[in-house]
XYZ file of C-alpha atoms in Angstrom:
742
model
C 25.122 12.636 106.322
C 23.284 15.935 106.162
C 24.579 18.727 104.561
C 23.645 22.379 104.157
C 21.275 22.990 101.236
C 21.791 25.053 98.251
C 26.012 24.896 99.125
C 27.584 24.291 95.795
C 30.504 21.571 95.391
C 34.085 22.789 94.700
C 34.945 22.633 91.073
C 36.819 19.271 90.501
C 38.729 18.861 87.350
C 38.207 15.360 85.587
C 38.456 13.887 82.694
C 35.909 15.204 79.951
C 32.685 13.023 79.880
C 30.970 12.318 76.408
C 27.651 13.119 74.997
C 25.084 12.874 77.354
C 27.600 10.187 79.210
C 25.557 7.448 76.739
C 28.742 6.870 74.709
C 28.296 2.818 74.858
C 27.463 0.359 71.921
C 24.656 -1.848 72.561
C 23.064 -4.600 70.491
C 20.674 -7.674 71.098
C 20.929 -11.454 70.854
C 18.158 -11.240 68.505
C 18.712 -12.089 64.895
C 18.501 -8.909 62.349
C 15.395 -9.075 60.526
C 14.503 -7.420 57.467
C 16.453 -8.799 54.499
C 18.861 -6.989 52.247
C 19.548 -3.239 53.218
C 20.508 -0.270 50.744
C 21.590 3.342 51.308
C 18.426 5.392 50.943
C 18.495 8.219 48.159
C 19.693 11.424 48.837
C 17.950 13.056 51.526
C 15.438 15.909 50.738
C 16.032 19.058 53.101
C 14.112 20.171 55.821
C 12.874 23.758 56.508
C 14.716 25.412 59.333
C 13.220 27.996 61.208
C 14.068 30.444 63.998
C 12.138 29.828 67.748
C 10.214 32.965 67.737
C 10.774 33.262 71.582
C 14.538 33.202 71.414
C 14.979 34.768 68.240
C 16.845 37.685 69.730
C 19.088 34.883 71.774
C 22.338 35.634 70.387
C 25.061 33.449 72.250
C 28.457 33.811 70.635
C 30.116 31.340 73.118
C 28.487 28.591 71.322
C 30.832 28.877 68.453
C 33.537 26.939 70.627
C 31.124 25.155 72.863
C 30.055 21.598 72.899
C 26.597 20.522 74.014
C 26.754 17.850 76.978
C 23.265 17.926 78.250
C 19.953 19.550 77.322
C 16.645 20.363 79.485
C 13.180 21.883 79.273
C 14.640 25.329 80.662
C 18.139 25.584 79.144
C 21.355 23.373 78.391
C 24.897 22.817 79.827
C 27.848 23.125 77.402
C 31.436 22.595 77.695
C 34.960 23.750 75.967
C 37.514 22.200 74.935
C 40.318 22.899 77.143
C 38.551 24.221 80.056
C 37.673 22.696 83.290
C 34.369 24.013 83.525
C 30.771 23.842 82.243
C 28.218 26.003 81.689
C 24.418 26.089 82.267
C 22.460 28.418 79.958
C 18.862 29.258 79.953
C 17.295 29.069 76.281
C 15.287 32.409 76.388
C 17.848 34.903 77.249
C 21.335 33.161 77.213
C 22.084 34.019 80.815
C 23.329 31.150 83.093
C 26.166 30.215 85.531
C 29.294 28.402 85.214
C 30.036 25.369 87.273
C 32.523 22.461 87.694
C 32.982 19.820 85.001
C 31.371 17.195 86.822
C 28.382 18.952 86.943
C 25.076 17.013 84.880
C 21.610 18.137 83.877
C 18.818 16.200 84.107
C 15.007 16.435 83.337
C 11.965 15.109 83.914
C 8.619 15.762 82.105
C 8.117 19.120 83.950
C 11.452 20.037 85.495
C 15.205 20.457 85.208
C 17.451 19.205 87.738
C 21.388 20.274 88.146
C 23.735 17.464 89.501
C 26.678 18.794 91.419
C 28.996 15.680 91.933
C 31.518 15.943 94.507
C 33.959 13.483 95.946
C 31.667 13.632 99.304
C 28.331 14.234 97.844
C 26.148 14.383 95.499
C 23.740 17.817 95.303
C 20.705 17.785 93.355
C 18.942 21.184 92.438
C 15.409 21.633 91.070
C 15.841 24.635 88.938
C 12.068 25.205 88.921
C 11.422 25.254 92.958
C 15.103 25.891 93.753
C 14.822 22.727 96.457
C 17.985 20.804 96.661
C 18.552 17.338 98.347
C 21.812 15.724 98.548
C 23.521 12.097 98.819
C 26.496 11.245 100.720
C 29.500 9.123 98.556
C 32.445 8.204 99.046
C 35.671 5.936 97.947
C 36.452 3.816 101.239
C 35.105 0.580 101.516
C 31.656 0.301 102.413
C 30.643 3.850 101.538
C 28.160 4.639 98.875
C 29.571 5.504 95.173
C 28.158 7.484 92.694
C 26.782 5.462 89.986
C 24.717 7.996 88.245
C 21.752 10.375 87.683
C 18.616 10.290 85.610
C 15.497 12.270 85.590
C 15.084 13.468 89.120
C 16.941 10.466 90.596
C 20.644 9.846 91.676
C 22.060 6.495 91.912
C 24.492 5.056 93.957
C 26.146 1.643 94.990
C 27.084 -0.043 97.953
C 28.882 -3.229 98.539
C 28.669 -5.403 101.653
C 29.580 -9.010 101.958
C 30.518 -9.565 98.666
C 26.835 -8.140 96.948
C 26.598 -5.318 95.139
C 23.410 -2.922 95.640
C 22.264 -0.067 93.236
C 20.062 2.343 95.165
C 17.810 4.809 93.701
C 17.649 8.572 95.023
C 14.657 10.318 94.285
C 14.693 14.175 94.401
C 12.142 14.815 97.226
C 11.675 11.490 98.624
C 12.705 10.260 101.606
C 15.528 7.814 101.883
C 16.841 5.409 99.243
C 15.279 2.291 97.583
C 16.922 -0.642 96.277
C 16.873 -1.311 92.616
C 15.356 -4.544 91.972
C 15.856 -7.230 89.352
C 19.698 -6.469 88.726
C 21.113 -9.707 87.358
C 23.118 -11.357 89.510
C 26.812 -10.711 89.537
C 26.399 -7.382 87.511
C 29.222 -5.431 88.532
C 30.642 -2.065 86.866
C 27.395 -0.360 87.151
C 26.809 3.098 84.889
C 23.693 5.122 84.980
C 22.155 7.523 82.488
C 19.127 9.203 81.168
C 17.007 6.988 78.898
C 13.836 8.916 78.806
C 11.743 10.532 81.484
C 10.311 7.238 82.687
C 13.696 5.078 82.214
C 17.289 5.243 83.243
C 20.017 3.521 80.940
C 22.164 1.088 82.883
C 25.266 -0.504 81.490
C 26.913 -3.284 83.324
C 29.265 -6.323 83.166
C 28.055 -9.916 83.975
C 30.722 -11.888 84.274
C 32.810 -11.510 81.142
C 30.042 -9.895 79.082
C 28.660 -6.452 78.912
C 25.201 -5.750 79.036
C 22.669 -2.878 79.135
C 19.295 -2.810 80.484
C 16.550 0.060 81.328
C 15.670 0.943 85.133
C 11.942 1.692 85.478
C 12.282 4.973 87.377
C 8.813 4.602 88.614
C 9.022 1.201 90.255
C 13.098 0.746 90.708
C 12.884 -1.888 88.442
C 15.485 -3.231 85.975
C 14.025 -4.622 82.757
C 14.847 -5.166 79.051
C 18.185 -6.511 79.695
C 20.412 -7.153 76.686
C 23.921 -7.930 75.976
C 26.427 -5.597 74.331
C 28.295 -6.815 70.945
C 31.801 -8.506 72.864
C 34.795 -6.526 72.724
C 32.545 -3.342 71.612
C 32.873 -0.253 73.579
C 32.219 2.401 71.147
C 28.813 3.813 69.970
C 25.916 6.100 70.832
C 22.512 5.094 72.116
C 19.305 6.956 72.588
C 16.291 5.480 73.867
C 12.414 6.840 73.185
C 9.102 5.129 74.687
C 8.943 2.866 71.804
C 12.318 2.379 70.597
C 16.166 2.103 70.992
C 18.750 3.190 68.466
C 22.465 2.561 68.897
C 25.221 2.456 66.637
C 28.161 0.031 66.471
C 31.531 0.262 65.033
C 33.454 -2.365 63.036
C 37.395 -2.674 62.620
C 37.552 -0.346 59.612
C 35.706 2.624 61.771
C 32.400 2.184 59.466
C 29.673 2.139 62.080
C 26.190 0.733 61.728
C 22.830 1.784 62.998
C 20.377 -0.253 64.545
C 16.937 0.105 65.812
C 15.031 -2.084 68.264
C 11.346 -1.739 69.007
C 10.976 -2.435 72.445
C 7.457 -3.946 72.233
C 8.577 -6.997 70.006
C 12.459 -6.919 70.702
C 12.589 -7.120 66.787
C 15.777 -5.239 65.705
C 16.644 -4.091 62.319
C 19.596 -2.146 60.440
C 19.194 1.632 59.557
C 20.852 2.214 55.901
C 23.179 4.482 55.971
C 26.404 5.471 53.892
C 29.095 2.943 54.154
C 32.210 5.517 55.317
C 34.352 6.177 58.314
C 33.162 7.560 61.428
C 34.084 7.769 65.123
C 31.595 9.545 66.681
C 28.298 8.925 64.766
C 25.485 10.048 67.145
C 22.042 9.177 67.020
C 18.865 10.246 68.284
C 14.914 9.428 68.198
C 12.371 11.910 67.022
C 8.858 10.528 66.867
C 9.508 7.641 64.595
C 12.417 8.906 62.743
C 16.002 8.072 63.423
C 18.379 11.037 63.369
C 21.984 10.402 63.020
C 25.086 12.324 62.276
C 29.094 12.225 62.609
C 30.284 14.830 64.566
C 33.103 17.191 63.667
C 32.454 17.629 60.062
C 32.878 21.200 60.159
C 36.694 21.189 61.297
C 37.544 18.165 59.283
C 39.629 18.101 56.248
C 37.660 15.280 54.207
C 34.275 15.071 52.930
C 32.125 12.456 54.644
C 28.316 11.703 53.817
C 27.597 11.151 57.473
C 28.587 14.395 58.244
C 24.938 15.729 57.466
C 22.275 15.855 60.273
C 19.769 13.412 58.513
C 16.353 11.660 59.220
C 15.343 8.584 58.628
C 11.732 7.171 58.367
C 12.293 3.218 59.236
C 8.526 2.676 57.987
C 8.743 4.439 54.584
C 12.642 4.521 53.654
C 12.250 8.294 53.184
C 15.964 10.494 54.394
C 15.144 14.115 55.069
C 18.792 16.422 55.525
C 18.012 18.280 58.622
C 21.609 20.344 59.275
C 24.949 20.333 57.135
C 26.745 19.093 60.119
C 26.786 18.888 64.147
C 29.248 19.079 67.003
C 27.189 17.427 69.706
C 23.798 16.690 70.682
C 21.578 16.002 73.601
C 18.040 14.448 73.872
C 15.534 16.378 76.511
C 11.866 15.559 76.976
C 10.719 18.131 74.626
C 13.098 17.080 71.312
C 16.574 16.641 70.432
C 18.715 19.533 70.543
C 22.135 19.876 68.287
C 24.938 22.200 68.171
C 25.339 22.237 64.457
C 24.741 24.483 61.597
C 23.366 24.948 58.159
C 24.225 26.915 55.133
C 21.244 28.921 55.528
C 20.948 29.209 59.257
C 24.631 29.808 60.233
C 26.247 28.190 63.433
C 24.048 27.518 66.441
C 21.772 25.676 68.665
C 18.887 23.750 66.685
C 15.998 21.594 68.521
C 14.302 18.586 66.398
C 10.892 17.862 67.115
C 7.970 15.915 65.441
C 5.571 17.941 63.169
C 2.058 17.531 63.033
C 2.865 14.757 60.210
C 5.574 13.214 62.359
C 8.065 14.429 60.496
C 10.879 16.055 62.015
C 10.907 19.875 62.178
C 14.002 21.728 62.958
C 13.706 24.795 65.279
C 17.037 27.292 65.495
C 16.867 27.935 69.433
C 20.118 30.443 69.653
C 22.611 31.750 67.364
C 26.278 31.347 67.488
C 26.913 34.366 65.364
C 29.202 32.346 62.750
C 28.531 31.221 59.425
C 28.474 27.247 58.598
C 29.328 28.286 54.892
C 33.190 29.401 54.269
C 33.189 32.980 54.403
C 36.242 35.243 54.032
C 35.516 37.735 56.660
C 38.352 40.120 56.285
C 41.914 41.038 54.690
C 44.995 43.091 55.720
C 46.166 44.178 52.237
C 47.146 47.744 52.279
C 46.199 50.004 49.091
C 49.585 50.662 48.347
C 52.508 47.884 49.182
C 56.120 49.892 48.955
C 58.674 47.217 48.454
C 61.678 49.430 49.688
C 60.358 49.330 53.216
C 60.175 46.396 56.079
C 63.563 45.018 54.295
C 61.776 44.672 50.861
C 58.739 42.548 52.087
C 55.450 42.599 52.654
C 52.539 40.423 54.858
C 49.142 40.391 53.084
C 46.544 38.604 55.419
C 43.015 37.232 54.741
C 40.362 36.113 57.307
C 38.550 33.103 57.058
C 35.534 31.696 58.931
C 36.679 28.185 59.381
C 39.835 26.316 58.692
C 38.742 23.389 57.115
C 39.378 24.888 53.421
C 41.639 24.627 50.749
C 42.874 28.318 49.923
C 44.005 29.597 46.654
C 45.942 33.363 46.415
C 46.125 34.856 43.079
C 48.348 38.242 42.738
C 48.180 39.348 39.283
C 49.824 42.459 37.423
C 47.321 44.468 35.812
C 49.671 45.478 33.029
C 51.529 42.429 32.009
C 48.717 39.777 33.276
C 51.625 38.345 35.240
C 50.651 36.328 38.341
C 51.460 34.623 41.722
C 49.651 31.873 42.663
C 49.828 30.505 46.292
C 47.901 27.671 47.833
C 47.615 26.404 51.566
C 45.525 23.543 52.657
C 43.782 23.549 55.823
C 45.545 26.416 57.562
C 46.390 26.039 61.112
C 44.640 29.263 62.083
C 41.409 30.910 60.595
C 43.849 32.994 58.335
C 46.015 32.612 55.724
C 49.255 35.123 55.422
C 51.614 35.610 52.691
C 54.863 37.067 53.602
C 55.814 38.316 49.759
C 59.135 40.155 48.882
C 57.827 41.099 45.400
C 59.489 37.867 43.889
C 58.295 34.904 41.893
C 55.593 36.340 39.513
C 55.132 34.973 36.323
C 57.515 32.683 35.173
C 60.929 32.071 36.908
C 61.929 34.054 39.600
C 61.250 37.108 38.006
C 60.585 39.995 40.761
C 57.321 41.693 40.706
C 56.735 44.850 38.461
C 55.783 47.873 40.151
C 51.927 49.322 39.581
C 48.206 47.960 39.756
C 47.578 44.556 41.136
C 44.549 42.875 41.391
C 44.558 39.803 44.198
C 41.583 37.164 44.547
C 41.317 34.884 47.405
C 39.388 31.166 46.660
C 38.381 29.601 49.731
C 37.006 25.970 48.575
C 35.622 23.973 51.831
C 37.861 20.290 52.475
C 34.927 18.735 54.023
C 32.168 19.667 51.306
C 30.011 21.864 53.672
C 28.942 24.677 51.788
C 29.960 26.654 48.721
C 33.164 27.849 47.634
C 33.947 31.496 49.179
C 35.990 34.172 46.606
C 36.632 37.836 47.556
C 38.966 40.012 45.138
C 40.454 43.658 45.806
C 43.489 45.684 44.123
C 46.779 47.153 45.487
C 49.307 49.129 44.135
C 53.576 47.896 44.157
C 56.044 50.518 44.233
C 59.458 51.214 44.866
C 62.148 53.955 44.157
C 63.430 54.166 41.015
C 66.595 52.278 40.232
C 69.221 53.470 37.807
C 69.783 49.783 35.916
C 65.811 48.637 36.349
C 64.554 49.122 32.757
C 61.600 47.052 33.398
C 60.097 48.467 36.521
C 60.299 45.197 39.002
C 63.105 46.830 41.409
C 66.000 44.448 40.385
C 68.755 45.612 38.119
C 69.007 44.582 34.201
C 72.186 43.598 32.461
C 72.278 45.213 28.805
C 74.552 43.118 26.414
C 75.172 43.780 22.552
C 75.551 40.946 20.259
C 77.766 41.446 17.078
C 74.891 41.855 14.973
C 73.809 44.847 16.717
C 70.819 43.433 18.829
C 70.577 44.518 22.508
C 69.336 42.123 24.910
C 68.357 42.464 28.383
C 68.728 39.937 31.185
C 66.901 40.617 34.653
C 68.619 39.474 37.836
C 67.314 38.688 40.822
C 68.760 38.768 44.845
C 68.007 35.079 46.343
C 68.806 34.278 49.646
C 67.964 30.652 49.197
C 71.179 30.114 47.093
C 73.260 30.491 50.181
C 73.084 32.223 53.394
C 74.702 35.467 52.325
C 72.385 35.380 49.153
C 73.504 35.756 45.551
C 72.678 38.298 42.899
C 71.676 35.923 40.224
C 70.507 36.269 36.356
C 66.822 35.554 35.316
C 66.400 32.439 32.996
C 65.293 34.659 30.275
C 67.024 36.753 27.992
C 64.892 39.556 26.410
C 65.706 40.974 23.008
C 65.768 44.725 23.153
C 65.833 45.656 19.641
C 68.477 45.516 16.633
C 70.316 48.641 15.268
C 72.537 49.102 18.231
C 76.154 48.933 16.437
C 75.688 52.861 15.238
C 76.603 53.369 18.921
C 80.326 53.497 20.433
C 79.002 54.601 23.893
C 75.968 53.528 25.785
C 75.192 54.610 29.124
C 72.290 53.820 31.771
C 71.532 57.290 33.228
C 68.418 56.251 35.339
C 65.297 58.124 35.136
C 66.283 61.753 33.347
C 63.380 62.281 31.099
C 60.497 62.315 33.854
C 59.235 58.819 33.370
C 60.587 57.368 37.096
C 61.766 54.307 35.284
C 65.619 53.857 33.998
C 66.697 55.428 30.896
C 69.535 55.144 28.648
C 72.051 57.775 26.731
C 73.973 56.634 23.252
C 76.610 58.117 21.479
C 77.118 57.670 17.535
C 80.194 57.539 15.923
C 79.579 61.254 14.649
C 79.302 62.210 18.252
C 75.448 62.664 18.524
C 74.314 62.085 21.962
C 70.597 60.347 21.992
C 68.181 59.502 24.708
C 66.197 56.341 24.721
C 63.579 56.733 27.408
C 62.540 53.519 29.306
C 59.065 52.500 28.871
C 58.908 50.461 32.356
C 58.822 47.248 30.297
C 62.087 46.329 29.441
C 62.024 48.261 26.301
C 62.665 51.956 25.318
C 60.755 54.443 23.195
C 61.542 56.703 19.805
C 65.140 57.851 20.755
C 65.460 61.923 21.151
C 68.394 63.749 20.134
C 70.185 65.325 22.899
C 72.922 67.095 21.305
C 76.045 66.850 18.986
C 79.910 67.567 19.979
C 79.737 64.310 22.566
C 82.696 62.804 20.633
C 85.103 64.795 22.490
C 84.398 62.705 25.825
C 86.221 59.704 26.435
C 84.538 58.644 29.800
C 80.761 59.295 30.157
C 78.920 58.361 33.339
C 75.281 58.743 34.591
C 72.348 57.398 36.844
C 73.654 59.732 40.236
C 72.162 62.971 41.333
C 75.185 65.062 42.142
C 73.772 68.475 42.364
C 71.257 67.607 45.279
C 68.240 68.386 43.701
C 66.340 65.417 42.797
C 66.974 64.943 39.194
C 70.042 62.500 37.840
C 73.101 64.133 35.885
C 75.831 63.107 33.679
C 79.409 63.389 34.001
C 81.994 62.996 31.208
C 86.092 63.716 31.313
C 87.194 65.086 27.555
C 90.357 63.888 26.287
C 92.647 66.516 28.134
C 91.278 65.570 31.328
C 88.817 67.852 32.450
C 85.779 66.858 34.211
C 82.495 68.091 32.992
C 78.677 68.289 34.887
C 75.578 67.853 32.873
C 72.605 68.866 35.482
C 69.604 66.933 34.737
C 66.512 68.777 33.789
C 63.890 66.067 34.442
C 62.740 67.140 30.646
C 62.681 64.772 28.389
C 63.196 67.056 25.290
C 65.883 68.932 26.797
C 67.335 66.328 29.574
C 70.324 67.969 30.414
C 71.176 71.663 31.140
C 74.795 73.788 30.019
C 77.960 72.003 30.857
C 79.592 73.057 33.823
C 83.431 72.667 34.516
C 84.234 70.342 37.721
C 88.086 70.545 37.308
C 90.858 68.982 35.903
C 93.431 65.927 36.148
C 90.540 63.543 35.402
C 93.062 61.926 32.500
C 94.770 59.403 35.108
C 91.219 57.317 35.186
C 90.195 54.827 32.845
C 86.862 54.223 34.311
C 84.232 56.555 35.818
C 81.100 55.357 37.369
C 78.566 57.265 39.047
C 77.332 55.264 42.014
C 74.619 57.233 43.577
C 75.097 57.894 47.433
C 77.490 55.285 48.972
C 79.194 57.136 51.553
C 76.110 57.710 53.580
C 75.608 61.944 52.740
C 72.924 63.343 50.824
C 74.309 63.670 47.560
C 75.503 61.216 44.863
C 78.962 60.075 44.574
C 81.657 58.871 41.973
C 84.357 56.244 41.846
C 86.966 56.361 39.504
C 89.825 53.920 38.543
C 93.282 54.799 37.569
C 95.610 52.378 35.303
C 97.323 51.096 37.783
C 93.797 49.087 39.037
C 93.405 51.580 42.257
C 89.826 52.623 42.922
C 89.233 55.849 44.221
C 85.974 57.170 45.790
C 84.467 61.007 45.281
C 82.206 62.180 47.893
C 79.504 64.627 46.500
C 79.202 67.574 48.133
C 75.474 68.190 46.925
C 76.671 70.753 44.732
C 77.832 69.300 41.880
C 81.388 68.789 43.144
C 83.242 66.601 45.060
C 85.542 66.042 48.073
C 89.124 64.973 47.865
C 89.691 61.452 46.507
C 89.684 58.353 49.422
C 91.415 55.573 48.214
C 89.462 52.467 48.133
C 91.807 49.410 47.549
C 93.621 48.231 44.823
C 93.284 45.104 41.957
C 90.376 46.385 40.267
C 92.295 46.449 36.789
C 90.887 43.266 35.454
C 87.127 44.437 35.152
C 86.086 45.616 32.012
C 82.862 47.109 32.879
C 81.989 48.534 36.878
C 78.338 49.087 36.650
C 76.361 51.150 39.197
C 73.356 48.717 39.646
C 71.594 50.399 42.504
C 70.301 48.563 45.399
C 70.877 45.125 44.063
C 70.279 43.347 47.500
C 67.249 45.171 48.795
C 69.271 46.600 52.166
C 68.839 50.198 51.259
C 72.321 51.019 50.396
C 73.664 51.044 46.526
C 75.927 48.347 45.135
C 78.556 48.085 42.527
C 78.793 45.146 39.823
C 82.087 44.087 38.362
C 82.310 42.268 35.354
C 85.659 40.737 33.871
C 86.561 38.105 31.439
C 87.140 35.822 34.584
C 83.960 36.014 36.586
C 81.316 38.413 37.454
C 81.306 39.927 41.145
C 78.667 42.021 43.307
C 80.210 44.623 45.949
C 77.308 44.955 48.313
C 77.047 48.982 50.187
C 78.125 48.808 53.497
C 76.925 52.912 53.439
C 80.252 53.736 55.198
C 82.321 56.074 53.047
C 85.555 54.978 54.190
C 84.716 51.529 53.296
C 81.908 51.684 51.136
C 81.968 48.016 49.836
C 82.116 44.696 51.389
C 84.321 41.770 50.139
C 83.127 40.760 46.599
C 80.730 38.036 45.964
C 80.173 35.900 43.292
C 77.372 36.299 41.126
C 75.028 33.812 39.451
C 75.239 35.992 35.831
C 76.703 33.773 32.839
C 79.680 35.482 30.913
C 78.418 36.884 28.033
C 79.381 34.678 24.773
C 81.929 35.802 22.361
C 79.107 36.988 20.259
C 77.569 39.265 22.944
C 79.189 42.001 25.468
C 78.054 43.845 28.184
C 77.403 47.493 27.067
C 76.408 49.333 30.625
């Protein structure tokens, strides 16, 4: 049947073919010669040069493409997940997209594209653009496509139980029967061997065999048996030799070399390692081999390196660090692979003047072979009050076959968070960080300057370890009970000897679905001598240092300011003033005047509430007192809780002698609205502590400490019901020698 020329076959999706269509395992019936074998010494490195004619041939698509066939003027690639193949010219990267059943074949002078369809096979000479067609089909008696090599297409025809292999040569009328085919040959498949010979595989009864077809005469010759039961491996043919691989049951391959003139076979020494796709080629008198897929592997394997071996001298030369695919062409062996020095691309291996392999980079894939950390998304400032108190830090990698170690280190304290990830699923690693788990235990990360370091070590041993580093700053708004500047409340206790202790807390959602405020593992000693004070109160920042401060009243009525140092301790005390023994209740840590500075509130023994506006000046932290109003003597506890009612100013809660809790919403001018009843049953608590935002939801919370338990009341932001139901805290009751102070 005659078809119109230059009419391409529609795309036909098929299972993807293997490299060059030569995925066969071959052996001879001859005995292996050469005696005991050993693995050669470590290979020397070959020099890789760039092809001057293609120095500017940047082909980024090669990064994800697999080499299928190679010719004199261009090559054919496929991409996993696609049903197309791409033909590309070496010189400029231009080409066309064809169906998955397209093949590239070459003679010594021309390239041919072979389009395999369901009713015809079209062959196009890329030099003259002339085309020829062969009719094929699947019905009984119709020719079936058997393969192609050089300028020939092969079909089989079965008639009267006899199978005939026919050769259709481009530019020649008609077809000729291939002679010398062993009787009973079935399951014929033809693939390229050399420009002069095609490789034929077939079965003969129960035996698998391979042979060569002389393309000039159409004659089968050099028939050999394949290893019984073996259908895996690779094979390459030259004018003088055939090389092939065989895999045993342990997936440890062997490589054999056949001298076509003598039929003598010898085993080529290679590293004894597991491999499933060891590819081989012939360049001059050298055997080239390499296991495909090393760049994405998570294990080291000496077979990943593209290595050339001289069977005459036993010399080995490392050509490239890895390959993904390879294909033989009349002018050399083409490899899609890479080296640490040359990066990813298409390489050509040819015999040099001395016969040794020479490697030339034909095109760059625009990607490195060595591991590189190509970028990051780490902001200069990480505000842990945003996005629910967490942030995502990301680093981009050139490939995934790495072991990544991320280290975040707080500059001042040296405390670090170390996170590792092996073989990430995408070429980037993301650390979703909530500011916790830095240093020992579950301590939250302090505010301030940090360094980050990312180390990416190649799991496959290809290339050096990559390292990148940088800096960022962590910031949060000040918390009234945060003395070590890490955004979480601290609990202060005093023992019978007058020593003050600080326990950090953290809010963990790992403990239960609702989360829990829990005490840290370590209790830090603040210092001794604190038994001289009868009242200690956390005030938040009143000294202008942006971290929590304390005021303490001694027995003579003098009030002292202890400015927090941001490390869990306090600076030398500063005298605020005398006469404070007139007050029976003192509370701080809330801005009730609306000027952005924390204030102090106190009730005298006649029940009058006084306001001491904060100044932000450490030497004189409060201005002269202002009378708020009388009648506050009915309360046995006052706590400045900050803004819990949803308005702009700080609020105040008060507990009366019957255990009823009342809310006074701040107006922002130092006065308060009429009280609202929160609820009863608060009498058993010995301390009500305005800890700030303990659960990191943006709303202030309240801690209640008592002899039978400690509880967290999480803020709602709604003034009518400012707290959720109480929640048990993971906070130990202080022993008898240590009591809560704030």
